[in-house]
Amino acid sequence: MEAKPPYIQRKADFYLAEWKENPQKLPLIIKGARQIGKTETILHFAARNYENTVYINFVTDEKFKSIIKDGYEAQSIVKNITLIDASKKFIPHKTLIIFDELQEFPEIATSLKFFKIDGNYDVVCSGSLLGISYRRIQSNSVGYKIDYEMSSLDFEEFLWAKGYKDAPQEMLSKMKNLTPFTELEHKVYADLFHDFCITGGMPAIVSSYLQKGTFEGILEMQRQLVLSYKEDAKKYAEGLDKMRIANVLNHIPVQLAKENKKFQISKVAQGARFKDYWGCIEWLKDAGIVIVCYCMNFPELPLKGNYDASKYKLYFFDTGLLLANLDEDSQEDLRVHGNFGVYKGALYENIIAESLYKQGFELYYYKKEDSTLEEDFFVRAKNFLIPVEVKATNGTAKSLRTLLKSGHYADITYGIKCIQGNIGFSQNVFTFPYFCSFLLKRYLKDFAPPADAVSLSTYTKL
């Protein structure tokens, strides 16, 4: 019998632990794209924190959809669960009830209010496509539940899985002190980041990589995941053209490979129009499959509301799935030669987009009309609007320099450039290796520019 793979620690573990200790806790809904590890994480938490667990999966155990036939009161539902399966036990104040695959039976969310009022059992729900499925809920217990968005592994969780528990804090310290990595440190972290970019963050794929120590079978697994998302579209996309959703997914890598990475509906199909496809893009966004990056009207604060909803770039929520969509020549160039520059830097840009999104940033870019000025991303730090440029090579960042020097952009004083090279600072531009991108939110939380900003230069190339 094949041994079960070791559990991969997730950030959700810490959230769940805090949630349990809160005496005023509300029933919890964990949502996110499919196969990102929601169920495994919840069951791992339950086994270590509760004397008793009641697990109900609305896909594999459809009979439990009848548990609300007598209403939504907690004791009524508990009674009906035990009527269906007498082996399930409910020990007050020592039981965690898990309702899994909530998208198959979103009506159960109405009961969360009554479980909170009852107070005898903790409840965690999990499911995919919840942004969509909530439309079917009679009452989603507003004020009586809390939501937690989970994603695939980020690079920090990947580092933990590889045994580098202290690395994130050490890396953050170097960023804050503008201390370049040693040649050995840089090589180790860059190699780990390269492997993470190839695998992506889907737990089953990362687990396979950790067990085998190779990339054997990973491409096939990634392609199967993409197919499963397309199957979800056929099953759940009510009132939408399923083929249009598949067409959007197929065109993301194609359009990211262009110099102008703005997603153009007209390129998806002949005669395609924005109004016909916007619902498909919203569906993919709600399902957690794509990340939407909106074009700002003008690079200034505030960010919210300062964008054109009809101009946007689309990224895969997990770069591993983008890799699965590359053509065969690019696959070979990437996997055999390690060339992440394929698709005109699209992979690097998707990696940084994914990293920013997983930190909780909303994504914005800027493209000036009738100009070559285009900036990849913008983030906020206190009263600073900070452009973030992603460079496939360690060359100059022309648009970033223009934003800093022109005098037309009052909120922009500093910029960040993500590169293959080392940590540094010169002419108000901070340079960080790609592998540090997962730390940007923590770095910017207490952002304090160097005292002698313009003259300080610690940039070191490797």
Coordinates of C-alpha atoms in Angstrom, one line a residue:
M1 CA 0.0 0.0 0.0
E2 CA 1.4 3.4 -1.1
A3 CA 2.2 5.7 1.8
K4 CA 0.2 8.9 2.1
P5 CA 2.3 11.9 1.2
P6 CA 3.3 14.2 4.1
Y7 CA 1.0 17.1 4.8
I8 CA 2.1 20.4 3.3
Q9 CA 1.8 23.2 5.8
R10 CA -0.5 26.0 4.6
K11 CA -1.1 29.6 5.7
A12 CA -4.7 28.6 6.2
D13 CA -3.5 26.4 9.1
F14 CA -2.7 29.5 11.1
Y15 CA -6.0 31.2 10.2
L16 CA -8.0 28.1 11.3
A17 CA -6.1 27.9 14.6
E18 CA -6.9 31.6 15.4
W19 CA -10.5 31.1 14.3
K20 CA -10.9 28.2 16.7
E21 CA -9.6 30.1 19.7
N22 CA -12.0 33.1 19.1
P23 CA -14.9 32.7 21.6
Q24 CA -17.1 34.8 19.4
K25 CA -16.2 32.8 16.2
L26 CA -18.8 32.6 13.4
P27 CA -19.3 29.6 11.1
L28 CA -16.5 29.7 8.5
I29 CA -16.7 29.3 4.7
I30 CA -13.4 28.6 3.0
K31 CA -13.6 29.2 -0.7
G32 CA -11.2 29.2 -3.7
A33 CA -10.6 27.5 -7.0
R34 CA -10.9 23.7 -7.1
Q35 CA -8.0 21.4 -6.1
I36 CA -6.0 24.0 -4.1
G37 CA -6.1 21.9 -0.9
K38 CA -9.1 23.2 0.9
T39 CA -10.5 19.9 2.1
E40 CA -7.1 18.4 3.0
T41 CA -6.3 21.5 5.1
I42 CA -9.7 21.5 6.9
L43 CA -9.4 17.7 7.7
H44 CA -5.9 18.1 8.9
F45 CA -7.1 20.9 11.2
A46 CA -10.0 18.9 12.5
A47 CA -7.9 15.8 13.3
R48 CA -5.6 17.9 15.5
N49 CA -8.1 20.1 17.2
Y50 CA -11.4 18.3 17.8
E51 CA -12.4 15.2 19.6
N52 CA -15.1 14.5 17.0
T53 CA -15.6 15.5 13.4
V54 CA -18.7 15.1 11.2
Y55 CA -17.7 15.3 7.5
I56 CA -20.4 15.7 4.8
N57 CA -19.5 15.9 1.1
F58 CA -22.4 17.0 -1.1
V59 CA -20.9 15.5 -4.2
T60 CA -20.2 12.0 -2.9
D61 CA -23.1 11.9 -0.4
E62 CA -26.0 13.5 -2.3
K63 CA -28.4 11.9 0.1
F64 CA -27.5 14.6 2.7
K65 CA -29.1 17.3 0.6
S66 CA -32.3 16.2 2.3
I67 CA -31.1 17.3 5.7
I68 CA -33.0 20.7 5.4
K69 CA -36.3 19.1 4.7
D70 CA -37.6 20.1 8.1
G71 CA -36.0 23.6 8.0
Y72 CA -32.7 25.2 8.9
E73 CA -32.7 24.9 12.7
A74 CA -29.4 23.4 13.9
Q75 CA -31.0 20.6 15.9
S76 CA -33.3 19.7 13.1
I77 CA -30.4 19.3 10.7
V78 CA -28.4 17.3 13.3
K79 CA -31.4 15.0 13.7
N80 CA -31.7 14.4 10.0
I81 CA -27.9 13.8 9.6
T82 CA -28.1 11.0 12.2
L83 CA -31.3 9.7 10.6
I84 CA -29.4 9.2 7.4
D85 CA -26.2 7.9 9.0
A86 CA -26.5 6.7 12.6
S87 CA -22.7 6.4 12.9
K88 CA -22.2 10.1 12.9
K89 CA -22.0 11.5 16.5
F90 CA -22.5 15.0 17.7
I91 CA -20.7 15.9 21.0
P92 CA -21.6 19.5 22.0
H93 CA -18.6 21.9 22.2
K94 CA -16.2 19.1 21.0
T95 CA -17.5 18.6 17.4
L96 CA -16.5 20.2 14.1
I97 CA -19.1 19.9 11.3
I98 CA -17.6 20.1 7.8
F99 CA -19.9 20.8 4.9
D100 CA -17.8 20.2 1.8
E101 CA -18.4 20.9 -1.9
L102 CA -20.8 23.7 -0.9
Q103 CA -21.2 24.7 -4.5
E104 CA -23.3 21.5 -5.0
F105 CA -25.7 22.5 -2.2
P106 CA -25.3 26.2 -1.4
E107 CA -28.7 26.2 0.3
I108 CA -27.1 24.7 3.4
A109 CA -25.3 28.1 4.0
T110 CA -28.7 29.4 5.2
S111 CA -28.3 27.1 8.2
L112 CA -25.1 28.8 9.4
K113 CA -27.1 31.5 11.2
F114 CA -28.9 28.9 13.2
F115 CA -25.7 26.9 14.0
K116 CA -24.3 30.2 15.4
I117 CA -27.3 30.9 17.5
D118 CA -27.4 27.2 18.7
G119 CA -23.7 27.5 19.7
N120 CA -23.1 23.7 20.3
Y121 CA -21.0 23.0 17.3
D122 CA -18.3 24.6 15.2
V123 CA -19.0 24.6 11.5
V124 CA -16.6 25.0 8.5
C125 CA -17.9 24.9 4.9
S126 CA -15.7 24.5 1.8
G127 CA -16.3 24.7 -1.9
S128 CA -15.3 26.0 -5.3
L129 CA -17.1 28.5 -7.5
L130 CA -18.7 30.1 -4.4
G131 CA -18.8 33.5 -5.9
I132 CA -21.2 32.1 -8.5
S133 CA -23.1 29.6 -6.3
Y134 CA -24.1 32.3 -3.7
R135 CA -26.7 33.5 -6.2
R136 CA -28.7 30.4 -5.5
I137 CA -28.7 30.8 -1.7
Q138 CA -32.0 31.8 -0.1
S139 CA -30.2 33.6 2.7
N140 CA -26.5 33.4 3.0
S141 CA -26.5 34.2 6.7
V142 CA -25.0 37.7 6.4
G143 CA -23.6 38.6 9.8
Y144 CA -23.6 35.0 11.0
K145 CA -20.6 33.7 8.9
I146 CA -17.1 34.6 7.9
D147 CA -15.4 34.0 4.6
Y148 CA -11.8 33.0 4.0
E149 CA -10.3 33.0 0.5
M150 CA -7.7 30.3 -0.1
S151 CA -5.4 30.0 -3.0
S152 CA -2.8 27.5 -4.3
L153 CA 0.6 27.6 -2.6
D154 CA 2.6 30.7 -2.8
F155 CA 6.5 30.7 -2.8
E156 CA 6.6 31.1 1.0
E157 CA 4.6 27.9 1.5
F158 CA 6.8 26.2 -1.1
L159 CA 9.8 27.2 0.9
W160 CA 8.3 25.7 4.1
A161 CA 7.6 22.5 2.2
K162 CA 11.3 22.3 1.2
G163 CA 12.4 22.9 4.8
Y164 CA 13.3 26.6 4.6
K165 CA 11.1 27.7 7.5
D166 CA 13.3 30.7 8.5
A167 CA 14.1 31.9 5.0
P168 CA 11.2 34.3 4.5
Q169 CA 12.1 36.4 7.6
E170 CA 15.7 36.4 6.6
M171 CA 14.8 37.5 3.1
L172 CA 12.6 40.3 4.4
S173 CA 15.3 41.5 6.7
K174 CA 17.7 41.8 3.7
M175 CA 15.0 43.7 1.7
K176 CA 14.5 46.2 4.5
N177 CA 18.2 46.7 5.1
L178 CA 19.0 46.8 1.3
T179 CA 21.5 44.0 1.9
P180 CA 22.3 42.0 -1.3
F181 CA 22.2 38.2 -1.1
T182 CA 25.5 36.4 -1.2
E183 CA 26.2 34.5 -4.4
L184 CA 25.3 31.2 -2.7
E185 CA 22.1 32.5 -1.1
H186 CA 21.0 34.0 -4.4
K187 CA 21.6 30.7 -6.3
V188 CA 19.8 28.6 -3.7
Y189 CA 16.7 30.8 -3.6
A190 CA 16.7 31.4 -7.4
D191 CA 16.9 27.7 -8.0
L192 CA 14.0 27.0 -5.6
F193 CA 12.0 29.8 -7.3
H194 CA 12.7 28.3 -10.7
D195 CA 11.3 24.9 -9.5
F196 CA 8.2 26.6 -8.0
C197 CA 7.5 28.4 -11.2
I198 CA 7.7 25.1 -13.1
T199 CA 5.4 23.2 -10.6
G200 CA 3.1 26.0 -9.8
G201 CA 1.3 25.9 -6.4
M202 CA -1.3 23.2 -6.9
P203 CA -0.8 20.9 -3.8
A204 CA -1.0 17.6 -5.7
I205 CA 1.6 18.7 -8.2
V206 CA 3.9 20.1 -5.5
S207 CA 3.5 16.9 -3.5
S208 CA 4.5 14.9 -6.5
Y209 CA 7.6 17.1 -7.0
L210 CA 8.6 16.7 -3.4
Q211 CA 8.2 13.0 -3.4
K212 CA 10.0 12.3 -6.6
G213 CA 12.5 15.1 -6.6
T214 CA 11.8 15.6 -10.4
F215 CA 9.3 17.1 -12.7
E216 CA 8.1 13.7 -14.0
G217 CA 4.5 13.7 -14.9
I218 CA 3.9 17.3 -13.8
L219 CA 3.0 18.7 -17.2
E220 CA 0.4 16.0 -17.7
M221 CA -1.1 16.8 -14.3
Q222 CA -1.2 20.6 -15.1
R223 CA -2.9 19.9 -18.4
Q224 CA -5.5 17.7 -16.7
L225 CA -6.2 20.5 -14.2
V226 CA -6.8 22.9 -17.1
L227 CA -9.2 20.4 -18.6
S228 CA -11.0 20.0 -15.3
Y229 CA -11.6 23.8 -15.1
K230 CA -13.1 23.7 -18.6
E231 CA -15.3 20.8 -17.6
D232 CA -16.5 23.0 -14.6
A233 CA -17.5 25.7 -17.1
K234 CA -19.7 23.1 -19.0
K235 CA -21.3 22.1 -15.7
Y236 CA -21.7 25.3 -13.8
A237 CA -21.8 28.2 -16.2
E238 CA -25.5 28.7 -16.3
G239 CA -26.8 31.0 -19.0
L240 CA -23.3 31.5 -20.5
D241 CA -21.8 30.2 -23.7
K242 CA -19.4 27.5 -22.4
M243 CA -17.3 27.6 -25.6
R244 CA -16.7 31.3 -25.0
I245 CA -15.3 30.6 -21.5
A246 CA -13.0 28.0 -23.0
N247 CA -11.9 30.4 -25.7
V248 CA -11.0 33.0 -23.1
L249 CA -8.8 30.5 -21.2
N250 CA -7.1 29.4 -24.4
H251 CA -6.3 33.0 -25.4
I252 CA -4.7 34.2 -22.2
P253 CA -1.2 32.8 -23.0
V254 CA -1.5 33.9 -26.6
Q255 CA -2.3 37.5 -25.7
L256 CA 0.2 37.7 -22.9
A257 CA 2.8 36.8 -25.5
K258 CA 2.2 40.1 -27.3
E259 CA 4.0 43.3 -26.7
N260 CA 0.7 44.9 -25.8
K261 CA -0.6 42.5 -23.2
K262 CA -4.0 44.1 -22.9
F263 CA -6.6 41.3 -23.4
Q264 CA -8.5 42.0 -26.6
I265 CA -11.9 40.3 -27.0
S266 CA -11.7 41.0 -30.7
K267 CA -8.8 38.5 -31.0
V268 CA -10.7 35.7 -29.3
A269 CA -13.1 35.0 -32.2
Q270 CA -14.1 36.8 -35.3
G271 CA -16.7 39.4 -34.6
A272 CA -16.4 39.0 -30.8
R273 CA -17.6 41.9 -28.8
F274 CA -16.8 43.1 -25.2
K275 CA -20.5 42.9 -24.1
D276 CA -20.8 39.3 -25.3
Y277 CA -17.7 38.1 -23.4
W278 CA -17.7 40.1 -20.2
G279 CA -19.9 37.7 -18.4
C280 CA -17.5 34.9 -19.3
I281 CA -14.6 36.8 -17.8
E282 CA -16.5 37.6 -14.7
W283 CA -17.4 33.9 -14.4
L284 CA -13.7 32.9 -14.6
K285 CA -12.8 35.6 -12.0
D286 CA -15.6 34.5 -9.6
A287 CA -14.4 30.9 -10.0
G288 CA -10.9 31.9 -8.9
I289 CA -9.4 30.8 -12.2
V290 CA -8.2 34.1 -13.6
I291 CA -6.8 37.3 -12.2
V292 CA -8.0 40.6 -13.7
C293 CA -5.6 43.5 -13.8
Y294 CA -7.4 46.8 -14.7
C295 CA -6.0 49.7 -16.6
M296 CA -5.9 52.9 -14.6
N297 CA -7.3 56.1 -16.0
F298 CA -4.3 58.0 -14.6
P299 CA -1.5 56.8 -12.2
E300 CA -2.6 58.6 -9.0
L301 CA -4.2 57.8 -5.7
P302 CA -6.7 56.5 -4.8
L303 CA -6.6 53.3 -6.8
K304 CA -10.2 52.2 -6.2
G305 CA -12.5 53.5 -8.9
N306 CA -9.6 55.0 -10.9
Y307 CA -9.7 52.5 -13.7
D308 CA -11.4 51.6 -17.0
A309 CA -13.3 48.3 -16.6
S310 CA -13.2 47.7 -20.4
K311 CA -9.4 47.7 -20.4
Y312 CA -7.7 44.9 -18.6
K313 CA -5.0 42.1 -18.7
L314 CA -5.8 38.5 -17.7
Y315 CA -3.5 36.2 -15.8
F316 CA -3.8 32.6 -14.6
F317 CA -4.2 32.4 -10.8
D318 CA -1.5 29.8 -10.8
T319 CA 1.5 30.1 -13.2
G320 CA 1.8 26.4 -13.5
L321 CA -1.5 26.4 -15.4
L322 CA -0.2 29.0 -17.7
L323 CA 2.8 26.8 -18.4
A324 CA 0.5 23.9 -19.3
N325 CA -1.0 26.1 -22.1
L326 CA 2.3 26.9 -23.8
D327 CA 3.0 25.5 -27.3
E328 CA 5.4 22.5 -27.6
D329 CA 8.4 24.6 -28.7
S330 CA 8.1 26.9 -25.8
Q331 CA 7.6 24.0 -23.4
E332 CA 10.9 22.5 -24.6
D333 CA 12.7 25.8 -24.4
L334 CA 11.4 26.4 -20.9
R335 CA 11.8 22.9 -19.4
V336 CA 15.0 21.8 -21.2
H337 CA 16.9 25.1 -21.3
G338 CA 15.3 27.0 -18.4
N339 CA 14.4 29.9 -20.6
F340 CA 11.7 31.9 -18.7
G341 CA 12.0 34.6 -21.3
V342 CA 9.7 32.7 -23.7
Y343 CA 6.4 34.5 -24.6
K344 CA 8.1 37.9 -24.3
G345 CA 8.3 37.9 -20.5
A346 CA 4.7 36.7 -20.1
L347 CA 5.7 34.1 -17.6
Y348 CA 7.6 36.5 -15.4
E349 CA 4.6 38.9 -15.5
N350 CA 2.1 36.2 -14.6
I351 CA 4.4 35.1 -11.7
I352 CA 4.5 38.6 -10.2
A353 CA 0.7 39.1 -10.8
E354 CA 0.0 35.9 -9.0
S355 CA 2.3 36.8 -6.2
L356 CA 0.8 40.2 -5.7
Y357 CA -2.7 38.8 -5.9
K358 CA -2.0 36.1 -3.3
Q359 CA -0.8 38.9 -0.9
G360 CA -4.2 40.6 -1.2
F361 CA -3.3 43.4 -3.7
E362 CA -5.9 44.4 -6.2
L363 CA -4.1 44.6 -9.6
Y364 CA -3.8 47.7 -11.7
Y365 CA -1.6 48.7 -14.6
Y366 CA -1.3 51.9 -16.8
K367 CA -0.9 52.3 -20.5
K368 CA -0.8 55.9 -21.8
E369 CA -2.7 56.5 -25.0
D370 CA -0.5 57.3 -28.1
S371 CA 2.6 56.6 -26.1
T372 CA 5.1 53.8 -25.3
L373 CA 4.6 54.5 -21.6
E374 CA 3.2 51.3 -20.0
E375 CA 3.7 50.2 -16.4
D376 CA 3.1 46.6 -15.3
F377 CA 1.6 47.0 -11.9
F378 CA 0.9 49.6 -9.1
V379 CA 0.8 49.1 -5.3
R380 CA 0.2 51.5 -2.5
A381 CA 2.4 52.1 0.5
K382 CA 1.1 54.7 2.9
N383 CA 0.8 57.9 0.8
F384 CA 3.0 56.6 -2.0
L385 CA 1.8 55.1 -5.3
I386 CA 4.6 52.7 -6.3
P387 CA 4.9 51.4 -9.8
V388 CA 6.2 47.8 -10.1
E389 CA 8.0 46.8 -13.2
V390 CA 8.8 43.3 -14.2
K391 CA 11.9 42.8 -16.3
A392 CA 12.7 39.6 -18.1
T393 CA 16.3 40.9 -18.3
N394 CA 18.2 43.2 -16.0
G395 CA 17.9 46.1 -18.4
T396 CA 16.7 49.6 -18.0
A397 CA 13.1 50.3 -17.0
K398 CA 12.2 53.1 -19.3
S399 CA 8.6 53.6 -18.3
L400 CA 9.4 53.4 -14.7
R401 CA 12.1 56.1 -15.1
T402 CA 9.6 58.3 -17.0
L403 CA 7.0 58.0 -14.2
L404 CA 9.6 59.1 -11.6
K405 CA 11.2 61.9 -13.5
S406 CA 8.5 63.6 -15.6
G407 CA 6.9 65.7 -12.8
H408 CA 3.4 64.9 -14.0
Y409 CA 2.8 62.1 -11.5
A410 CA 2.7 63.7 -8.1
D411 CA 1.9 60.5 -6.1
I412 CA 4.9 58.6 -7.6
T413 CA 8.3 59.1 -5.9
Y414 CA 9.7 55.6 -5.7
G415 CA 9.5 52.5 -7.9
I416 CA 10.2 48.8 -7.6
K417 CA 11.8 46.7 -10.3
C418 CA 11.6 42.9 -10.1
I419 CA 14.6 41.2 -11.8
Q420 CA 16.8 38.1 -11.9
G421 CA 19.6 40.0 -10.1
N422 CA 20.1 41.1 -6.6
I423 CA 18.7 43.6 -4.0
G424 CA 19.6 47.2 -4.5
F425 CA 18.5 50.8 -4.7
S426 CA 19.5 53.5 -7.1
Q427 CA 17.8 56.8 -8.2
N428 CA 14.7 56.0 -6.2
V429 CA 14.2 52.5 -7.7
F430 CA 14.3 49.5 -5.5
T431 CA 15.4 46.3 -7.2
F432 CA 14.4 42.9 -5.8
P433 CA 14.9 39.4 -7.2
Y434 CA 11.7 37.7 -8.4
F435 CA 11.9 35.3 -5.5
C436 CA 11.4 38.2 -3.1
S437 CA 8.1 39.3 -4.7
F438 CA 5.9 37.3 -2.2
L439 CA 7.2 39.6 0.6
L440 CA 6.3 43.0 -1.0
K441 CA 3.2 43.6 1.1
R442 CA 5.2 43.0 4.3
Y443 CA 8.0 45.1 3.0
L444 CA 5.7 48.0 2.2
K445 CA 3.7 47.8 5.4
D446 CA 6.3 50.0 7.2
F447 CA 7.8 51.5 4.1
A448 CA 10.4 54.1 5.0
P449 CA 12.5 55.4 2.1
P450 CA 16.3 55.7 2.7
A451 CA 17.2 59.0 4.3
D452 CA 19.6 59.9 1.4
A453 CA 17.4 58.4 -1.3
V454 CA 18.8 59.8 -4.5
S455 CA 22.5 59.3 -3.8
L456 CA 22.3 55.9 -2.1
S457 CA 23.2 53.0 -4.5
T458 CA 23.7 49.5 -3.3
Y459 CA 22.6 47.7 -6.5
T460 CA 24.8 44.7 -7.2
K461 CA 24.4 42.5 -10.3
L462 CA 25.1 38.8 -10.2

